[in-house]
Short mmCIF file of C-alpha atoms in Angstrom, two decimals:
data_model
loop_
_atom_site.label_atom_id
_atom_site.label_comp_id
_atom_site.label_asym_id
_atom_site.label_seq_id
_atom_site.Cartn_x
_atom_site.Cartn_y
_atom_site.Cartn_z
CA MET A 201 -0.02 0.12 -0.09
CA PHE A 202 1.03 3.65 -0.78
CA PRO A 203 -0.75 5.65 1.82
CA ILE A 204 0.91 8.98 0.94
CA GLN A 205 0.16 8.44 -2.76
CA ASP A 206 -3.33 7.33 -2.19
CA TYR A 207 -3.93 10.49 0.14
CA LEU A 208 -2.50 12.93 -2.96
CA GLN A 209 -5.30 11.05 -5.33
CA GLN A 210 -8.07 11.55 -3.05
CA LEU A 211 -7.32 15.20 -2.63
CA THR A 212 -7.21 15.48 -6.45
CA ARG A 213 -10.60 13.94 -6.72
CA ARG A 214 -12.03 15.89 -4.04
CA HIS A 215 -11.07 19.06 -6.23
CA PHE A 216 -12.40 17.83 -9.39
CA PHE A 217 -15.76 16.82 -7.74
CA ALA A 218 -15.96 20.00 -5.67
CA GLN A 219 -15.26 22.15 -9.25
CA GLY A 220 -17.37 19.69 -11.40
CA ALA A 221 -20.61 20.05 -9.47
CA MET A 222 -23.35 18.65 -11.54
CA GLY A 223 -21.30 17.76 -14.36
CA LEU A 224 -21.73 13.82 -14.40
CA GLY A 225 -25.48 14.48 -14.43
CA THR A 226 -25.63 17.02 -17.15
CA ALA A 227 -23.52 15.01 -19.36
CA ALA A 228 -25.76 12.28 -19.06
CA LEU A 229 -28.86 14.23 -19.81
CA ALA A 230 -27.03 15.66 -23.05
CA SER A 231 -26.25 12.35 -24.04
CA MET A 232 -29.95 11.22 -23.50
CA ALA A 233 -31.08 14.41 -25.54
CA GLY A 234 -29.94 13.22 -28.75
CA GLY A 235 -26.24 13.14 -28.94
CA GLU A 236 -24.56 10.43 -30.60
CA SER A 237 -24.76 7.07 -29.06
CA MET A 238 -21.92 6.20 -27.07
CA ALA A 239 -21.89 2.41 -28.03
CA SER A 240 -18.73 1.88 -30.31
CA SER A 241 -15.72 -0.54 -30.60
CA ALA A 242 -13.90 1.41 -28.27
CA SER A 243 -13.98 0.66 -24.82
CA VAL A 244 -15.61 2.75 -22.06
CA GLY A 245 -13.93 2.66 -18.94
CA GLY A 246 -11.21 0.14 -18.25
CA LEU A 247 -7.60 0.61 -17.50
CA GLY A 248 -5.52 2.65 -19.81
CA ASN A 249 -2.52 0.15 -20.02
CA ILE A 250 -5.37 -2.98 -21.06
CA PRO A 251 -5.17 -4.84 -23.19
CA HIS A 252 -1.49 -5.94 -22.61
CA PHE A 253 -1.17 -7.44 -25.89
CA ALA A 254 -3.07 -7.84 -28.97
CA PRO A 255 -6.41 -9.89 -27.66
CA LYS A 256 -7.93 -12.94 -29.50
CA ALA A 257 -11.20 -12.35 -27.95
CA LYS A 258 -12.96 -9.14 -27.47
CA ARG A 259 -15.70 -10.77 -25.10
CA ALA A 260 -16.70 -13.93 -23.40
CA ILE A 261 -19.80 -16.06 -22.58
CA TYR A 262 -19.52 -18.65 -19.76
CA LEU A 263 -21.99 -21.36 -19.46
CA PHE A 264 -21.61 -22.21 -16.04
CA MET A 265 -22.98 -25.60 -15.27
CA ALA A 266 -23.40 -25.26 -11.27
CA GLY A 267 -23.67 -28.47 -9.22
CA ALA A 268 -20.67 -30.26 -11.15
CA PRO A 269 -21.51 -32.27 -14.34
CA SER A 270 -20.36 -35.97 -14.61
CA PRO A 271 -17.52 -36.48 -16.35
CA PRO A 272 -17.89 -40.57 -16.59
CA ASP A 273 -21.36 -39.93 -17.81
CA LEU A 274 -20.70 -37.33 -20.22
CA PHE A 275 -16.95 -36.71 -21.57
CA ASP A 276 -14.60 -38.62 -19.99
CA TYR A 277 -15.32 -42.42 -21.29
CA LYS A 278 -13.99 -45.36 -19.15
CA PRO A 279 -14.79 -48.53 -20.60
CA LYS A 280 -12.73 -50.67 -18.71
CA MET A 281 -14.99 -49.69 -15.46
CA VAL A 282 -17.56 -52.23 -16.90
CA ALA A 283 -15.27 -55.48 -15.63
CA LYS A 284 -15.01 -53.55 -12.53
CA GLU A 285 -18.54 -52.81 -11.64
CA LYS A 286 -19.26 -52.73 -7.97
CA ALA A 287 -15.44 -53.29 -6.93
CA ASP A 288 -14.60 -51.32 -4.03
CA LEU A 289 -12.18 -48.28 -5.25
CA ARG A 290 -10.56 -47.93 -1.89
CA LEU A 291 -8.80 -51.75 -2.76
CA GLU A 292 -7.89 -50.47 -6.25
CA LYS A 293 -4.20 -49.99 -6.77
CA TYR A 294 -2.08 -49.16 -9.85
CA GLU A 295 0.52 -51.43 -10.92
CA ASP A 296 3.37 -49.94 -8.83
CA GLY A 297 0.86 -50.92 -5.84
CA SER A 298 0.06 -47.23 -5.07
CA PRO A 299 -3.58 -46.58 -4.29
CA VAL A 300 -5.94 -45.34 -7.22
CA LEU A 301 -8.30 -43.04 -4.54
CA ARG A 302 -5.97 -40.33 -3.96
CA THR A 303 -8.13 -37.21 -3.18
CA ARG A 304 -9.95 -36.62 0.14
CA VAL A 305 -13.75 -37.67 0.23
CA THR A 306 -16.56 -35.64 1.58
CA THR A 307 -18.45 -36.71 4.79
CA MET A 308 -21.39 -37.68 2.65
CA THR A 309 -19.23 -40.65 1.21
CA SER A 310 -16.66 -41.24 3.98
CA GLY A 311 -19.02 -43.26 6.08
CA GLN A 312 -19.95 -45.82 3.49
CA SER A 313 -18.95 -49.57 4.00
CA SER A 314 -17.49 -49.62 0.29
CA PHE A 315 -16.67 -47.35 -2.72
CA PRO A 316 -18.45 -49.46 -5.39
CA ILE A 317 -17.46 -48.64 -8.82
CA ALA A 318 -20.23 -47.52 -11.04
CA PRO A 319 -19.68 -47.64 -14.78
CA THR A 320 -21.51 -45.03 -16.77
CA ARG A 321 -25.02 -46.53 -18.04
CA TYR A 322 -24.71 -44.38 -21.30
CA LYS A 323 -23.24 -45.16 -24.49
CA PHE A 324 -20.35 -43.08 -25.83
CA ALA A 325 -19.09 -42.73 -29.63
CA GLN A 326 -15.88 -40.85 -30.93
CA HIS A 327 -17.22 -38.17 -33.06
CA GLY A 328 -15.64 -35.29 -35.81
CA LYS A 329 -12.25 -35.51 -37.35
CA CYS A 330 -10.75 -35.19 -33.74
CA GLY A 331 -12.43 -38.44 -32.49
CA ALA A 332 -13.73 -36.76 -29.07
CA TRP A 333 -15.77 -39.18 -26.95
CA VAL A 334 -18.96 -37.81 -26.03
CA SER A 335 -22.00 -39.46 -24.41
CA GLU A 336 -25.36 -40.16 -25.89
CA LEU A 337 -26.90 -37.42 -23.51
CA LEU A 338 -25.19 -34.60 -25.58
CA PRO A 339 -26.00 -35.38 -29.20
CA HIS A 340 -25.93 -31.57 -30.42
CA THR A 341 -22.69 -31.03 -28.84
CA ALA A 342 -21.51 -34.33 -30.35
CA LYS A 343 -21.80 -32.61 -33.51
CA MET A 344 -19.66 -29.89 -33.15
CA VAL A 345 -16.71 -31.37 -31.57
CA ASP A 346 -14.21 -30.06 -34.14
CA ASP A 347 -15.48 -26.69 -32.91
CA LEU A 348 -14.85 -27.19 -29.43
CA THR A 349 -11.24 -27.52 -27.51
CA PHE A 350 -11.63 -30.16 -24.70
CA VAL A 351 -9.80 -30.04 -21.31
CA ARG A 352 -10.08 -33.54 -19.27
CA SER A 353 -7.37 -32.56 -16.98
CA VAL A 354 -8.79 -29.45 -14.84
CA TRP A 355 -8.47 -29.73 -11.10
CA THR A 356 -9.05 -28.13 -7.88
CA GLU A 357 -8.54 -28.48 -4.14
CA ALA A 358 -11.97 -27.50 -3.26
CA ILE A 359 -14.42 -30.56 -2.70
CA ASN A 360 -17.52 -28.77 -1.30
CA HIS A 361 -19.67 -26.71 -3.74
CA ASP A 362 -19.31 -23.46 -2.00
CA PRO A 363 -15.81 -23.31 -1.75
CA ALA A 364 -15.48 -24.72 -5.18
CA ILE A 365 -17.71 -22.52 -7.15
CA THR A 366 -16.19 -19.27 -5.33
CA TYR A 367 -12.54 -20.59 -6.31
CA ILE A 368 -13.03 -21.08 -9.75
CA ASN A 369 -15.07 -17.72 -10.19
CA THR A 370 -13.05 -15.53 -7.99
CA GLY A 371 -9.62 -17.26 -7.65
CA ASN A 372 -10.17 -17.83 -3.89
CA GLN A 373 -12.23 -20.22 -1.75
CA LEU A 374 -13.26 -17.30 0.71
CA PRO A 375 -15.77 -14.82 -0.14
CA GLY A 376 -14.68 -11.10 -0.55
CA TYR A 377 -12.79 -11.39 -3.58
CA PRO A 378 -13.74 -9.99 -7.53
CA SER A 379 -15.21 -12.45 -9.65
CA LEU A 380 -13.94 -12.96 -13.26
CA GLY A 381 -16.49 -10.81 -14.81
CA ALA A 382 -15.55 -7.75 -12.48
CA TRP A 383 -11.98 -8.42 -13.02
CA LEU A 384 -12.61 -8.09 -16.91
CA SER A 385 -15.47 -4.98 -16.02
CA TYR A 386 -12.46 -3.28 -14.39
CA GLY A 387 -9.61 -3.96 -16.69
CA LEU A 388 -11.29 -3.85 -20.24
CA GLY A 389 -14.49 -1.66 -19.60
CA SER A 390 -17.29 -1.88 -21.43
CA GLU A 391 -18.05 -1.48 -25.59
CA ASN A 392 -21.18 0.04 -24.93
CA ALA A 393 -22.20 2.94 -22.42
CA ASP A 394 -25.80 1.92 -22.47
CA LEU A 395 -25.48 -1.60 -21.23
CA PRO A 396 -23.36 -2.97 -18.59
CA ALA A 397 -20.12 -4.80 -19.22
CA PHE A 398 -20.91 -8.07 -17.22
CA VAL A 399 -24.46 -9.66 -16.95
CA VAL A 400 -25.40 -12.71 -15.11
CA MET A 401 -28.40 -15.07 -16.07
CA THR A 402 -29.55 -17.94 -13.96
CA PRO A 403 -32.04 -20.10 -15.61
CA LYS A 404 -34.45 -22.39 -14.28
CA TRP A 405 -33.55 -26.27 -14.55
CA SER A 406 -35.10 -29.81 -14.84
CA ALA A 407 -33.60 -32.15 -12.73
CA LYS A 408 -36.34 -33.18 -9.76
CA ARG A 409 -33.99 -32.13 -7.02
CA ASP A 410 -33.27 -29.12 -4.91
CA ALA A 411 -30.22 -27.01 -6.31
CA GLN A 412 -27.26 -25.27 -4.67
CA ALA A 413 -27.69 -21.96 -3.68
CA LEU A 414 -26.14 -19.06 -5.78
CA TYR A 415 -24.69 -16.06 -4.09
CA ASN A 416 -24.09 -12.87 -5.53
CA ARG A 417 -20.48 -12.86 -4.63
CA LEU A 418 -19.81 -15.26 -7.56
CA TRP A 419 -20.53 -12.18 -9.63
CA GLY A 420 -19.27 -9.55 -6.94
CA THR A 421 -16.62 -7.09 -7.05
CA GLY A 422 -15.11 -7.87 -3.65
CA PHE A 423 -12.67 -4.94 -3.14
CA LEU A 424 -13.10 -3.46 -6.62
CA PRO A 425 -15.65 -0.66 -7.30
CA SER A 426 -19.11 -2.00 -7.03
CA LYS A 427 -19.76 -0.27 -10.46
CA HIS A 428 -17.91 -3.74 -11.77
CA GLN A 429 -20.74 -6.18 -10.06
CA GLY A 430 -22.49 -8.61 -12.63
CA VAL A 431 -26.06 -6.95 -13.23
CA ALA A 432 -28.38 -10.03 -13.13
CA MET A 433 -31.12 -10.57 -15.61
CA ARG A 434 -34.57 -11.67 -14.37
CA ALA A 435 -36.93 -14.21 -16.17
CA SER A 436 -40.17 -12.17 -14.99
CA GLY A 437 -41.36 -8.69 -14.40
CA ASP A 438 -38.51 -6.07 -14.92
CA PRO A 439 -35.75 -7.72 -16.89
CA VAL A 440 -33.70 -5.84 -14.24
CA LEU A 441 -35.06 -5.22 -11.25
CA PHE A 442 -36.81 -1.75 -10.47
CA LEU A 443 -36.02 -0.88 -14.34
CA SER A 444 -39.46 0.72 -14.64
CA ASN A 445 -40.44 4.05 -13.58
CA PRO A 446 -42.74 3.62 -10.65
CA PRO A 447 -46.44 4.86 -11.30
CA GLY A 448 -46.89 8.59 -11.83
CA MET A 449 -43.11 9.02 -12.67
CA ASP A 450 -42.06 9.54 -16.62
CA ALA A 451 -38.52 9.88 -18.01
CA SER A 452 -38.39 13.57 -17.22
CA ASP A 453 -39.29 13.09 -13.64
CA ARG A 454 -36.56 10.62 -13.29
CA ARG A 455 -33.87 12.72 -14.87
CA ARG A 456 -34.65 15.21 -12.62
CA VAL A 457 -34.48 12.90 -9.26
CA LEU A 458 -31.37 11.65 -10.52
CA ASP A 459 -29.55 15.01 -11.12
CA THR A 460 -30.60 16.03 -7.74
CA ILE A 461 -29.31 12.92 -6.02
CA ALA A 462 -26.01 13.35 -8.06
CA GLN A 463 -25.69 16.94 -6.90
CA PHE A 464 -25.80 15.45 -3.38
CA ASN A 465 -23.75 12.45 -3.83
CA GLU A 466 -20.95 14.61 -5.39
CA GLU A 467 -21.02 16.97 -2.52
CA HIS A 468 -20.73 14.07 -0.29
CA PHE A 469 -17.67 12.56 -2.20
CA ALA A 470 -15.97 16.23 -1.94
CA SER A 471 -16.31 15.84 1.50
CA HIS A 472 -15.45 12.25 2.30
CA ALA A 473 -13.43 10.81 -1.05
CA ASP A 474 -15.46 7.52 -0.61
CA PRO A 475 -14.72 5.76 -4.11
CA GLU A 476 -18.20 3.78 -3.55
CA THR A 477 -20.22 7.34 -3.65
CA SER A 478 -18.96 7.88 -7.46
CA ALA A 479 -19.48 4.25 -8.25
CA ARG A 480 -23.23 4.99 -6.86
CA ILE A 481 -23.10 8.20 -9.41
CA ALA A 482 -22.06 6.09 -12.19
CA GLN A 483 -24.60 3.06 -11.44
CA TYR A 484 -27.61 5.32 -11.04
CA GLU A 485 -26.71 6.89 -14.79
CA MET A 486 -26.48 3.38 -16.22
CA ALA A 487 -29.73 2.16 -14.70
CA TYR A 488 -31.34 5.58 -16.40
CA ARG A 489 -29.64 4.57 -19.64
CA MET A 490 -30.69 0.88 -19.18
CA GLN A 491 -34.49 2.02 -19.54
CA THR A 492 -33.99 1.95 -23.30
CA SER A 493 -31.48 -0.27 -23.98
CA VAL A 494 -32.48 -3.38 -21.88
CA PRO A 495 -36.09 -3.25 -23.58
CA GLU A 496 -34.67 -3.72 -26.80
CA LEU A 497 -32.32 -6.29 -25.76
CA VAL A 498 -34.59 -8.57 -24.54
CA ASP A 499 -37.11 -8.25 -27.31
CA ILE A 500 -36.53 -11.06 -29.97
CA SER A 501 -39.32 -10.24 -32.20
CA ASP A 502 -36.96 -9.40 -34.74
CA GLU A 503 -34.86 -12.89 -34.54
CA PRO A 504 -35.33 -14.78 -37.96
CA GLN A 505 -37.42 -18.08 -37.52
CA HIS A 506 -34.55 -20.29 -38.56
CA VAL A 507 -32.50 -18.81 -35.34
CA LEU A 508 -35.24 -19.61 -33.12
CA ASP A 509 -35.69 -23.18 -34.26
CA MET A 510 -31.94 -23.72 -33.84
CA TYR A 511 -32.12 -22.97 -30.43
CA GLY A 512 -35.03 -25.15 -29.53
CA PRO A 513 -38.58 -24.65 -28.56
CA GLU A 514 -37.91 -23.24 -25.01
CA VAL A 515 -36.10 -20.41 -26.39
CA ARG A 516 -39.42 -18.30 -26.41
CA THR A 517 -39.79 -19.04 -22.57
CA PRO A 518 -38.12 -16.40 -20.80
CA GLY A 519 -36.24 -18.14 -17.73
CA THR A 520 -35.01 -20.92 -19.78
CA PHE A 521 -31.19 -21.97 -20.67
CA ALA A 522 -32.20 -21.59 -24.52
CA ALA A 523 -33.82 -18.28 -24.01
CA SER A 524 -30.57 -17.26 -21.94
CA CYS A 525 -28.17 -18.37 -24.44
CA LEU A 526 -30.02 -16.42 -27.22
CA LEU A 527 -29.83 -13.32 -24.97
CA ALA A 528 -26.15 -13.86 -24.53
CA ARG A 529 -25.97 -13.34 -28.18
CA ARG A 530 -27.51 -10.59 -28.41
CA MET A 531 -25.65 -9.11 -25.44
CA ILE A 532 -22.33 -9.37 -27.08
CA GLU A 533 -23.65 -8.12 -30.49
CA ARG A 534 -24.42 -5.00 -28.40
CA GLY A 535 -20.85 -4.75 -26.54
CA VAL A 536 -21.39 -6.55 -23.44
CA ARG A 537 -18.06 -7.83 -22.44
CA PHE A 538 -18.68 -10.72 -20.36
CA THR A 539 -22.03 -12.79 -19.79
CA GLN A 540 -22.09 -15.71 -17.53
CA ILE A 541 -25.00 -18.13 -17.25
CA PHE A 542 -25.32 -20.26 -14.37
CA HIS A 543 -27.36 -23.35 -14.99
CA ARG A 544 -28.18 -25.00 -11.54
CA GLY A 545 -29.45 -29.10 -10.91
CA TRP A 546 -26.04 -30.63 -11.58
CA ASP A 547 -25.35 -31.92 -7.99
CA GLN A 548 -26.45 -35.58 -8.58
CA HIS A 549 -25.67 -37.49 -5.66
CA ASP A 550 -28.30 -39.92 -6.29
CA SER A 551 -30.79 -40.44 -9.22
CA ILE A 552 -28.34 -39.77 -12.07
CA PRO A 553 -30.49 -41.68 -14.49
CA ARG A 554 -33.52 -39.52 -13.41
CA ASP A 555 -31.76 -36.30 -13.27
CA LEU A 556 -28.78 -36.05 -15.54
CA PRO A 557 -30.78 -36.72 -18.81
CA ALA A 558 -33.18 -33.65 -18.15
CA GLN A 559 -30.11 -31.42 -17.10
CA CYS A 560 -28.46 -32.22 -20.60
CA GLN A 561 -31.71 -31.64 -22.17
CA ASP A 562 -31.70 -28.26 -20.82
CA VAL A 563 -28.37 -27.33 -22.00
CA ASP A 564 -27.23 -29.59 -25.12
CA GLN A 565 -29.26 -28.04 -28.02
CA ALA A 566 -28.85 -24.52 -26.82
CA SER A 567 -25.19 -24.62 -26.31
CA TRP A 568 -24.24 -26.24 -29.74
CA ALA A 569 -26.74 -23.13 -31.15
CA LEU A 570 -25.20 -20.60 -29.41
CA VAL A 571 -21.81 -21.44 -30.96
CA GLN A 572 -23.29 -22.33 -34.18
CA ASP A 573 -25.06 -18.81 -34.21
CA LEU A 574 -21.91 -17.02 -33.49
CA LYS A 575 -19.85 -18.87 -36.20
CA MET A 576 -22.59 -18.11 -38.86
CA ARG A 577 -22.59 -14.40 -37.69
CA GLY A 578 -18.81 -14.25 -37.89
CA LEU A 579 -18.35 -13.66 -33.97
CA LEU A 580 -16.89 -16.60 -32.92
CA ASP A 581 -13.66 -15.94 -33.99
CA ASP A 582 -13.47 -13.08 -31.46
CA THR A 583 -15.97 -14.43 -28.74
CA LEU A 584 -14.80 -17.08 -25.98
CA VAL A 585 -17.34 -19.56 -24.73
CA ILE A 586 -16.66 -21.60 -22.05
CA TRP A 587 -18.84 -24.53 -20.58
CA GLY A 588 -18.04 -26.31 -17.28
CA GLY A 589 -18.66 -26.42 -13.70
CA GLU A 590 -16.75 -26.38 -10.35
CA PHE A 591 -15.19 -29.87 -10.00
CA GLY A 592 -15.90 -33.24 -11.32
CA ARG A 593 -17.71 -36.52 -9.74
CA THR A 594 -16.53 -39.75 -8.59
CA ILE A 595 -16.45 -42.93 -10.67
CA TYR A 596 -17.61 -44.88 -7.26
CA CYS A 597 -21.46 -44.63 -6.21
CA GLN A 598 -22.67 -42.84 -3.29
CA GLY A 599 -25.28 -44.51 -1.44
CA GLU A 600 -27.59 -47.14 -3.18
CA MET A 601 -26.55 -48.95 -6.21
CA SER A 602 -29.06 -50.63 -8.23
CA ALA A 603 -29.49 -52.06 -11.98
CA THR A 604 -31.81 -48.72 -12.59
CA THR A 605 -30.10 -46.08 -10.39
CA TYR A 606 -26.94 -44.75 -9.00
CA GLY A 607 -25.27 -41.38 -7.74
CA ARG A 608 -21.70 -39.77 -7.99
CA ASP A 609 -20.15 -37.70 -4.93
CA HIS A 610 -18.00 -34.79 -5.62
CA HIS A 611 -14.42 -35.47 -7.05
CA PRO A 612 -11.73 -32.54 -7.38
CA GLY A 613 -8.92 -34.66 -8.85
CA CYS A 614 -10.15 -34.07 -12.39
CA PHE A 615 -12.96 -32.70 -14.59
CA THR A 616 -13.77 -31.74 -18.17
CA ILE A 617 -14.50 -28.36 -19.58
CA TRP A 618 -14.76 -27.24 -22.89
CA MET A 619 -13.90 -24.10 -24.76
CA ALA A 620 -14.83 -22.53 -28.05
CA GLY A 621 -13.92 -19.56 -30.52
CA GLY A 622 -11.66 -16.48 -28.85
CA GLY A 623 -8.42 -18.09 -30.26
CA MET A 624 -8.64 -21.69 -29.00
CA LYS A 625 -7.48 -24.53 -31.08
CA PRO A 626 -10.20 -26.25 -32.25
CA GLY A 627 -10.77 -30.06 -32.33
CA VAL A 628 -8.27 -30.59 -29.92
CA VAL A 629 -8.89 -32.59 -26.49
CA HIS A 630 -5.98 -31.87 -23.70
CA GLY A 631 -4.96 -33.85 -20.85
CA THR A 632 -5.40 -37.36 -19.89
CA THR A 633 -7.13 -39.33 -16.97
CA ASP A 634 -6.34 -42.95 -15.60
CA ASP A 635 -8.60 -45.76 -16.24
CA TYR A 636 -10.96 -44.85 -13.36
CA GLY A 637 -11.25 -41.34 -14.16
CA CYS A 638 -9.87 -40.49 -10.79
CA ASN A 639 -6.59 -39.02 -11.45
CA ILE A 640 -4.60 -37.01 -14.18
CA VAL A 641 -1.97 -38.87 -15.69
CA ASP A 642 1.18 -38.19 -17.38
CA ALA A 643 2.54 -40.15 -20.90
CA SER A 644 3.76 -42.88 -18.76
CA GLY A 645 0.08 -43.29 -17.08
CA ALA A 646 1.51 -42.21 -13.58
CA PRO A 647 -0.95 -40.02 -11.36
CA THR A 648 0.14 -36.27 -11.90
CA THR A 649 -0.99 -33.07 -10.94
CA LYS A 650 1.84 -31.14 -12.76
CA PHE A 651 1.08 -28.50 -15.64
CA GLU A 652 3.74 -29.80 -17.81
CA ASP A 653 2.23 -33.31 -17.64
CA GLY A 654 -1.22 -31.52 -18.89
CA ALA A 655 -2.69 -30.96 -15.63
CA VAL A 656 -4.69 -27.47 -15.65
CA HIS A 657 -5.34 -26.21 -12.44
CA ILE A 658 -8.29 -23.67 -12.03
CA ARG A 659 -5.79 -20.92 -11.85
CA ASP A 660 -4.21 -22.05 -15.21
CA LEU A 661 -7.65 -21.80 -16.74
CA ASN A 662 -8.40 -18.36 -15.49
CA ALA A 663 -4.95 -17.20 -16.90
CA THR A 664 -6.08 -18.73 -19.91
CA ILE A 665 -9.21 -16.96 -20.17
CA LEU A 666 -7.92 -13.54 -19.39
CA HIS A 667 -4.67 -14.45 -21.84
CA GLN A 668 -7.41 -14.48 -24.57
CA LEU A 669 -8.77 -11.65 -23.91
CA GLY A 670 -5.62 -9.73 -24.16
CA ILE A 671 -4.52 -9.65 -20.29
CA ASP A 672 -1.58 -10.90 -18.55
CA HIS A 673 -2.74 -12.33 -15.39
CA GLU A 674 0.31 -11.56 -13.30
CA ARG A 675 -0.31 -7.57 -14.43
CA LEU A 676 -3.95 -7.04 -13.71
CA ALA A 677 -3.46 -6.69 -9.88
CA VAL A 678 -4.96 -4.32 -6.93
CA LYS A 679 -3.14 -3.96 -3.69
CA PHE A 680 -5.28 -5.11 -1.02
CA ARG A 681 -4.51 -6.39 2.47
CA GLY A 682 -0.71 -5.92 1.77
CA LEU A 683 -0.78 -8.09 -1.34
CA ASP A 684 -0.89 -7.56 -4.98
CA GLN A 685 -4.31 -9.46 -5.38
CA ARG A 686 -5.35 -11.11 -8.96
CA LEU A 687 -7.76 -13.37 -10.04
CA THR A 688 -5.17 -16.12 -10.27
CA GLY A 689 -4.49 -15.48 -6.59
CA VAL A 690 -0.42 -15.35 -5.57
CA GLU A 691 0.33 -18.71 -6.61
CA LYS A 692 2.28 -19.65 -9.83
CA ALA A 693 -0.54 -19.81 -12.61
CA ARG A 694 0.58 -20.45 -16.40
CA VAL A 695 -1.41 -20.12 -19.71
CA VAL A 696 -2.25 -23.26 -21.43
CA LYS A 697 -0.73 -22.65 -24.78
CA GLN A 698 -1.17 -26.24 -26.15
CA ILE A 699 -4.58 -25.32 -26.85
CA LEU A 700 -4.24 -21.96 -28.37
CA SER A 701 -4.51 -21.45 -32.11
#
């Protein structure tokens, strides 16, 4: 920390706001009174030294499967497990005599008398020129494997949902740190002054079970200014909370109220130099502009029928994953920097045959349609799409296992994500796991967590995402609590260059 420098900077800001009076409100009013739109290819806000180098992607869409989709049932085919059905995984050993089960187990299964191996009940096949294995549950995804980059060797230390999902989204298992979208908004700014740089959607899900809670810290700003937090889009009522004027108030009334509030806030900032006050001013102005921009965004009546058909029948139902994917495409067309869709219901500790097909049906066609839609419009080359969850699931069964049902516990040792566009190398499968789907292995078949052997920690994944957007993850940092805080933390993180085009 540099307290003297910080103090001098605050004096400068006080002087600016003391002299500026109603400058922000007046400028905003002028722009609403017929001035040219601020939406352009140039960034609004952001840091002056970013991007650090020419980006491959200008924007990103993150399809986050909250609850952890099961790799053994979707992407990580393990045919040798059929012969080992119901064998106790705790007794399984490699050829050198070392145990297969190496990661921690949760308290939900630690008391089981055995850890019976549960082979997938679903058929797998190789697809495309790359020969990627994909489950029959994802037929649309299987059609586009040559557009995708699969990473089968992602791993994390977190073993329970809340710390794991917080970790992969913010770089820390503890709450209070900025999310990926907040870092991108802070560093890169927005391409459209009338829409947020970071938008979040939480569509409904079809699995017949409760889902893990989603906390707004997953799209929060931590110690960054609050104006960089994700704006949540809603499925019913106002697309953004309180977007409409209350009864009896029109646009001119709202403008006068905002100008008056801005004046009070500027006077408060001049006295106290609290950066959250200026963030509040900016958010009020953004909310005013969104009254015009958001209704146009969510109105899909101008979409061609063949595009709607591509996303599937649920695309016209607000709050579905399909509708969210179409909106994500419309957002990036309008300059939204980062869109994240959290689809819940993937926490299948039991009843996989009942719940997993329903979850896959929610997302499979729409995920495929999003990638193809971007591709047809020439947007995929500079838009990065990411699909994945917070960790993997065990090859052994949690609870009762029968001919008709089985479940899987949490497994942080290895899991699969896929990416598309944004400078990723298409038709690539990176990383290898053992015959059990328990551990990442090197070329000799030995378990490993080393980056040079193909293992990809979630820090490496986030470093790679930032890299594709032109950001050196080591240089995007903010001093806080005596450390240069980064999305990738203070430990070593590397860009996975093997999967970049």
